PDB file of C-alpha atoms in Angstrom:
ATOM      1  CA  MET K  16       6.489  53.854  56.206  1.00 52.00           C
ATOM      2  CA  LYS K  17       7.266  50.167  56.874  1.00 66.00           C
ATOM      3  CA  TYR K  18       3.737  48.696  56.894  1.00 65.00           C
ATOM      4  CA  ASP K  19       2.290  50.285  53.301  1.00 77.00           C
ATOM      5  CA  ASN K  20       3.374  48.366  50.236  1.00 84.00           C
ATOM      6  CA  LEU K  21       4.916  45.247  52.110  1.00 91.00           C
ATOM      7  CA  ASN K  22       7.128  42.630  49.514  1.00 94.00           C
ATOM      8  CA  ILE K  23       9.157  41.171  51.877  1.00 96.00           C
ATOM      9  CA  ASP K  24       9.861  37.058  51.367  1.00 97.00           C
ATOM     10  CA  ILE K  25      11.303  34.929  54.433  1.00 98.00           C
ATOM     11  CA  LYS K  26      12.601  31.219  53.343  1.00 97.00           C
ATOM     12  CA  LEU K  27      12.648  29.590  56.505  1.00 97.00           C
ATOM     13  CA  PRO K  28      13.071  26.224  56.740  1.00 96.00           C
ATOM     14  CA  LEU K  29      11.176  23.910  59.611  1.00 96.00           C
ATOM     15  CA  ASP K  30      12.175  20.854  62.095  1.00 94.00           C
ATOM     16  CA  GLY K  31       9.272  21.547  64.206  1.00 87.00           C
ATOM     17  CA  MET K  32       5.627  20.988  62.927  1.00 91.00           C
ATOM     18  CA  GLY K  33       4.820  25.275  63.169  1.00 96.00           C
ATOM     19  CA  ILE K  34       5.661  28.285  63.109  1.00 98.00           C
ATOM     20  CA  VAL K  35       5.418  31.486  65.615  1.00 97.00           C
ATOM     21  CA  PHE K  36       5.455  35.169  65.198  1.00 98.00           C
ATOM     22  CA  TYR K  37       6.190  37.598  67.701  1.00 97.00           C
ATOM     23  CA  SER K  38       7.300  41.230  68.643  1.00 95.00           C
ATOM     24  CA  ASP K  39       9.820  42.507  70.779  1.00 93.00           C
ATOM     25  CA  GLY K  40       7.335  43.460  73.508  1.00 91.00           C
ATOM     26  CA  ALA K  41       6.191  40.389  73.993  1.00 91.00           C
ATOM     27  CA  VAL K  42       8.884  38.084  74.840  1.00 93.00           C
ATOM     28  CA  LYS K  43      10.892  40.851  77.204  1.00 92.00           C
ATOM     29  CA  ASP K  44      10.731  38.978  79.818  1.00 93.00           C
ATOM     30  CA  ILE K  45      11.745  35.393  78.694  1.00 95.00           C
ATOM     31  CA  LYS K  46      14.723  33.973  80.470  1.00 95.00           C
ATOM     32  CA  GLU K  47      17.905  32.588  77.569  1.00 95.00           C
ATOM     33  CA  GLY K  48      17.640  28.997  77.179  1.00 96.00           C
ATOM     34  CA  TYR K  49      13.883  28.367  79.306  1.00 96.00           C
ATOM     35  CA  ASN K  50      11.753  25.678  77.778  1.00 97.00           C
ATOM     36  CA  TYR K  51       8.960  28.334  76.445  1.00 96.00           C
ATOM     37  CA  PHE K  52       7.304  25.208  74.923  1.00 96.00           C
ATOM     38  CA  GLN K  53       7.376  23.110  77.614  1.00 96.00           C
ATOM     39  CA  ASN K  54       5.982  25.252  80.306  1.00 97.00           C
ATOM     40  CA  GLU K  55       3.667  27.320  78.149  1.00 95.00           C
ATOM     41  CA  TYR K  56       3.353  26.691  74.727  1.00 96.00           C
ATOM     42  CA  SER K  57       2.493  23.072  74.514  1.00 94.00           C
ATOM     43  CA  GLU K  58      -1.520  22.496  75.145  1.00 95.00           C
ATOM     44  CA  PRO K  59      -3.720  23.688  72.669  1.00 95.00           C
ATOM     45  CA  GLU K  60      -5.086  25.739  75.570  1.00 95.00           C
ATOM     46  CA  GLN K  61      -1.753  27.676  75.974  1.00 96.00           C
ATOM     47  CA  VAL K  62      -1.329  28.038  72.207  1.00 96.00           C
ATOM     48  CA  ALA K  63      -4.825  29.338  71.618  1.00 95.00           C
ATOM     49  CA  LYS K  64      -4.463  31.408  74.878  1.00 95.00           C
ATOM     50  CA  HIS K  65      -1.572  33.584  73.130  1.00 95.00           C
ATOM     51  CA  VAL K  66      -2.870  33.495  69.732  1.00 96.00           C
ATOM     52  CA  LYS K  67      -6.395  35.460  70.821  1.00 95.00           C
ATOM     53  CA  LYS K  68      -4.059  37.896  73.181  1.00 95.00           C
ATOM     54  CA  GLY K  69      -1.604  38.448  69.769  1.00 96.00           C
ATOM     55  CA  ASP K  70       1.428  38.169  71.724  1.00 96.00           C
ATOM     56  CA  ILE K  71       3.860  34.535  70.206  1.00 96.00           C
ATOM     57  CA  VAL K  72       1.514  34.027  67.459  1.00 97.00           C
ATOM     58  CA  GLY K  73       1.930  30.469  65.985  1.00 96.00           C
ATOM     59  CA  PHE K  74       0.340  27.738  64.144  1.00 97.00           C
ATOM     60  CA  CYS K  75       0.767  24.546  62.632  1.00 97.00           C
ATOM     61  CA  THR K  76       2.656  24.287  58.932  1.00 97.00           C
ATOM     62  CA  GLY K  77       1.514  19.683  59.324  1.00 93.00           C
ATOM     63  CA  SER K  78       5.046  19.525  58.596  1.00 95.00           C
ATOM     64  CA  GLY K  79       8.443  20.492  58.974  1.00 95.00           C
ATOM     65  CA  GLY K  80      10.169  21.143  55.343  1.00 96.00           C
ATOM     66  CA  ASP K  81      11.287  24.484  53.808  1.00 97.00           C
ATOM     67  CA  TYR K  82       8.402  27.241  53.245  1.00 98.00           C
ATOM     68  CA  THR K  83       8.809  30.885  51.998  1.00 98.00           C
ATOM     69  CA  LEU K  84       7.082  33.231  53.564  1.00 98.00           C
ATOM     70  CA  LYS K  85       5.642  36.088  51.336  1.00 98.00           C
ATOM     71  CA  PHE K  86       5.052  39.166  53.837  1.00 97.00           C
ATOM     72  CA  ARG K  87       2.394  41.716  52.015  1.00 97.00           C
ATOM     73  CA  SER K  88       0.309  44.604  53.166  1.00 96.00           C
ATOM     74  CA  GLY K  89      -3.334  44.241  53.566  1.00 96.00           C
ATOM     75  CA  TYR K  90      -6.034  41.866  52.728  1.00 97.00           C
ATOM     76  CA  PRO K  91      -5.281  38.750  49.775  1.00 97.00           C
ATOM     77  CA  THR K  92      -6.272  39.949  46.399  1.00 95.00           C
ATOM     78  CA  GLU K  93      -8.874  37.491  44.657  1.00 96.00           C
ATOM     79  CA  GLU K  94      -6.415  35.577  42.515  1.00 96.00           C
ATOM     80  CA  VAL K  95      -4.001  35.300  45.735  1.00 96.00           C
ATOM     81  CA  ASP K  96      -7.726  33.821  47.042  1.00 96.00           C
ATOM     82  CA  GLU K  97      -8.111  31.331  43.718  1.00 97.00           C
ATOM     83  CA  LEU K  98      -4.580  30.351  43.364  1.00 97.00           C
ATOM     84  CA  TYR K  99      -3.931  29.784  47.810  1.00 97.00           C
ATOM     85  CA  PRO K 100      -6.949  29.310  48.837  1.00 97.00           C
ATOM     86  CA  LEU K 101      -6.403  27.165  52.637  1.00 97.00           C
ATOM     87  CA  GLN K 102      -6.531  30.333  54.342  1.00 97.00           C
ATOM     88  CA  ILE K 103      -6.500  31.347  58.065  1.00 97.00           C
ATOM     89  CA  ARG K 104      -7.133  34.201  60.203  1.00 97.00           C
ATOM     90  CA  LEU K 105      -5.119  35.807  63.377  1.00 98.00           C
ATOM     91  CA  ALA K 106      -3.805  38.529  65.263  1.00 97.00           C
ATOM     92  CA  ILE K 107       0.029  40.385  65.859  1.00 98.00           C
ATOM     93  CA  ASP K 108      -0.082  42.694  68.466  1.00 97.00           C
ATOM     94  CA  VAL K 109       3.572  44.685  67.820  1.00 97.00           C
ATOM     95  CA  GLU K 110       5.350  45.795  70.480  1.00 93.00           C
ATOM     96  CA  GLY K 111       8.670  47.612  69.348  1.00 88.00           C
ATOM     97  CA  ASN K 112       9.467  47.566  65.629  1.00 91.00           C
ATOM     98  CA  ARG K 113       9.893  44.049  64.128  1.00 95.00           C
ATOM     99  CA  ILE K 114       8.005  40.491  64.055  1.00 97.00           C
ATOM    100  CA  CYS K 115      10.670  37.554  64.634  1.00 97.00           C
ATOM    101  CA  ILE K 116       9.599  34.936  62.733  1.00 98.00           C
ATOM    102  CA  LYS K 117      10.901  31.579  64.045  1.00 97.00           C
ATOM    103  CA  ASP K 118      10.390  27.599  64.061  1.00 96.00           C
ATOM    104  CA  LEU K 119       8.552  26.305  66.978  1.00 95.00           C
ATOM    105  CA  PHE K 120      10.694  24.357  68.459  1.00 94.00           C
ATOM    106  CA  TRP K 121      13.181  27.406  68.804  1.00 94.00           C
ATOM    107  CA  LEU K 122      10.363  27.863  71.578  1.00 95.00           C
ATOM    108  CA  MET K 123      12.666  24.688  73.737  1.00 96.00           C
ATOM    109  CA  ASP K 124      15.186  26.714  74.560  1.00 95.00           C
ATOM    110  CA  TRP K 125      14.470  30.365  74.156  1.00 95.00           C
ATOM    111  CA  ASP K 126      16.739  32.716  72.858  1.00 93.00           C
ATOM    112  CA  SER K 127      16.469  36.160  72.123  1.00 91.00           C
ATOM    113  CA  TYR K 128      18.472  36.770  69.286  1.00 94.00           C
ATOM    114  CA  CYS K 129      16.840  36.671  66.036  1.00 95.00           C
ATOM    115  CA  PRO K 130      18.691  36.181  62.745  1.00 96.00           C
ATOM    116  CA  GLU K 131      17.952  39.481  60.431  1.00 96.00           C
ATOM    117  CA  GLU K 132      16.757  37.260  57.458  1.00 96.00           C
ATOM    118  CA  GLN K 133      13.198  36.104  59.820  1.00 97.00           C
ATOM    119  CA  GLN K 134      12.851  39.813  60.587  1.00 96.00           C
ATOM    120  CA  VAL K 135       9.829  41.733  59.248  1.00 96.00           C
ATOM    121  CA  GLU K 136      10.080  45.625  59.920  1.00 95.00           C
ATOM    122  CA  ILE K 137       7.054  47.013  60.793  1.00 94.00           C
ATOM    123  CA  GLU K 138       5.605  49.815  63.182  1.00 94.00           C
ATOM    124  CA  LYS K 139       3.827  49.038  66.645  1.00 95.00           C
ATOM    125  CA  GLY K 140       0.280  48.275  66.556  1.00 95.00           C
ATOM    126  CA  ILE K 141      -2.210  45.889  65.568  1.00 97.00           C
ATOM    127  CA  TYR K 142      -2.663  44.012  63.067  1.00 97.00           C
ATOM    128  CA  HIS K 143      -5.027  41.311  60.982  1.00 97.00           C
ATOM    129  CA  ILE K 144      -2.514  38.587  59.778  1.00 98.00           C
ATOM    130  CA  THR K 145      -4.068  36.207  56.998  1.00 98.00           C
ATOM    131  CA  LEU K 146      -1.773  33.194  55.959  1.00 98.00           C
ATOM    132  CA  CYS K 147      -2.419  31.199  52.876  1.00 98.00           C
ATOM    133  CA  THR K 148      -1.365  28.339  51.098  1.00 98.00           C
ATOM    134  CA  VAL K 149      -1.729  25.622  49.009  1.00 97.00           C
ATOM    135  CA  LYS K 150      -0.011  21.887  48.321  1.00 96.00           C
ATOM    136  CA  PRO K 151       2.986  21.672  47.316  1.00 96.00           C
ATOM    137  CA  LYS K 152       2.568  19.680  43.868  1.00 95.00           C
ATOM    138  CA  SER K 153       4.426  17.278  45.156  1.00 95.00           C
ATOM    139  CA  GLY K 154       1.821  15.925  47.333  1.00 94.00           C
ATOM    140  CA  ILE K 155       3.738  16.819  50.498  1.00 95.00           C
ATOM    141  CA  TRP K 156       3.388  19.492  53.036  1.00 95.00           C
ATOM    142  CA  GLY K 157       6.509  22.163  53.703  1.00 96.00           C
ATOM    143  CA  ASP K 158       8.274  20.652  49.881  1.00 96.00           C
ATOM    144  CA  ASP K 159       9.294  23.888  49.308  1.00 96.00           C
ATOM    145  CA  GLN K 160       5.544  25.517  50.104  1.00 97.00           C
ATOM    146  CA  THR K 161       4.253  29.017  49.975  1.00 98.00           C
ATOM    147  CA  ILE K 162       2.933  30.776  52.467  1.00 98.00           C
ATOM    148  CA  TYR K 163       1.491  34.124  52.042  1.00 98.00           C
ATOM    149  CA  VAL K 164       1.003  35.895  54.834  1.00 98.00           C
ATOM    150  CA  TYR K 165      -0.714  38.948  54.628  1.00 98.00           C
ATOM    151  CA  LEU K 166      -0.829  41.942  57.568  1.00 97.00           C
ATOM    152  CA  ASN K 167      -3.486  44.169  57.847  1.00 97.00           C
ATOM    153  CA  ARG K 168      -2.887  47.384  60.549  1.00 96.00           C
ATOM    154  CA  LEU K 169      -6.854  47.247  62.829  1.00 96.00           C
ATOM    155  CA  ASN K 170      -7.282  49.702  65.757  1.00 96.00           C
ATOM    156  CA  GLU K 171      -7.564  47.169  67.759  1.00 96.00           C
ATOM    157  CA  MET K 172      -7.268  43.608  68.651  1.00 95.00           C
ATOM    158  CA  PRO K 173     -10.204  41.492  67.098  1.00 95.00           C
ATOM    159  CA  GLN K 174     -11.186  39.183  68.872  1.00 92.00           C
ATOM    160  CA  LEU K 175     -10.433  35.468  67.281  1.00 91.00           C
ATOM    161  CA  ALA K 176     -12.131  32.254  67.706  1.00 86.00           C
ATOM    162  CA  TRP K 177      -9.357  30.061  68.016  1.00 90.00           C
ATOM    163  CA  GLU K 178     -10.229  27.658  70.827  1.00 92.00           C
ATOM    164  CA  GLY K 179      -6.830  25.097  69.952  1.00 92.00           C
ATOM    165  CA  VAL K 180      -3.848  25.718  67.613  1.00 95.00           C
ATOM    166  CA  PRO K 181      -4.529  26.760  63.993  1.00 96.00           C
ATOM    167  CA  MET K 182      -3.305  24.432  61.399  1.00 96.00           C
ATOM    168  CA  LEU K 183      -2.700  25.922  57.928  1.00 96.00           C
ATOM    169  CA  PHE K 184      -2.671  22.406  56.519  1.00 94.00           C
ATOM    170  CA  LYS K 185      -5.368  19.637  55.496  1.00 88.00           C
ATOM    171  CA  ASP K 186      -5.366  15.571  56.058  1.00 80.00           C
TER     172      ASP K 186
END
């Protein structure tokens, strides 16, 4: 199975201040060139609606920069909890066989193309997402920052309490 023993690292340079995850089924009706960000993802309430639905799941990184996303199966270990204590929990409903990972700003001019190096192959289903990070040693968010992305398969979509944009940073 594609879910068991996930061990995929994705380097993602960001111009924007956030990252979005989605699967093919969630975006099949978006027209090429559509400004999805301005029309459907720029207000905190809009983001929260998508996060709760699990279709286009976004979170704020606090800064553009260079990120490494480390996709793993299950939930974080105690060691990861200690080393990467800044954590948030989201969920995604995967319709298709992959999760695409994009810079938030890509939503401004929708392009259905997702580079292969920004995809995680995974079975259809619902997954808890646990994001874990720590401020880089330089003290600058996005400065070769590591984010662990744990995916744990669920039987149904969990109820998420987000009322605005999930934040994976602290001032």
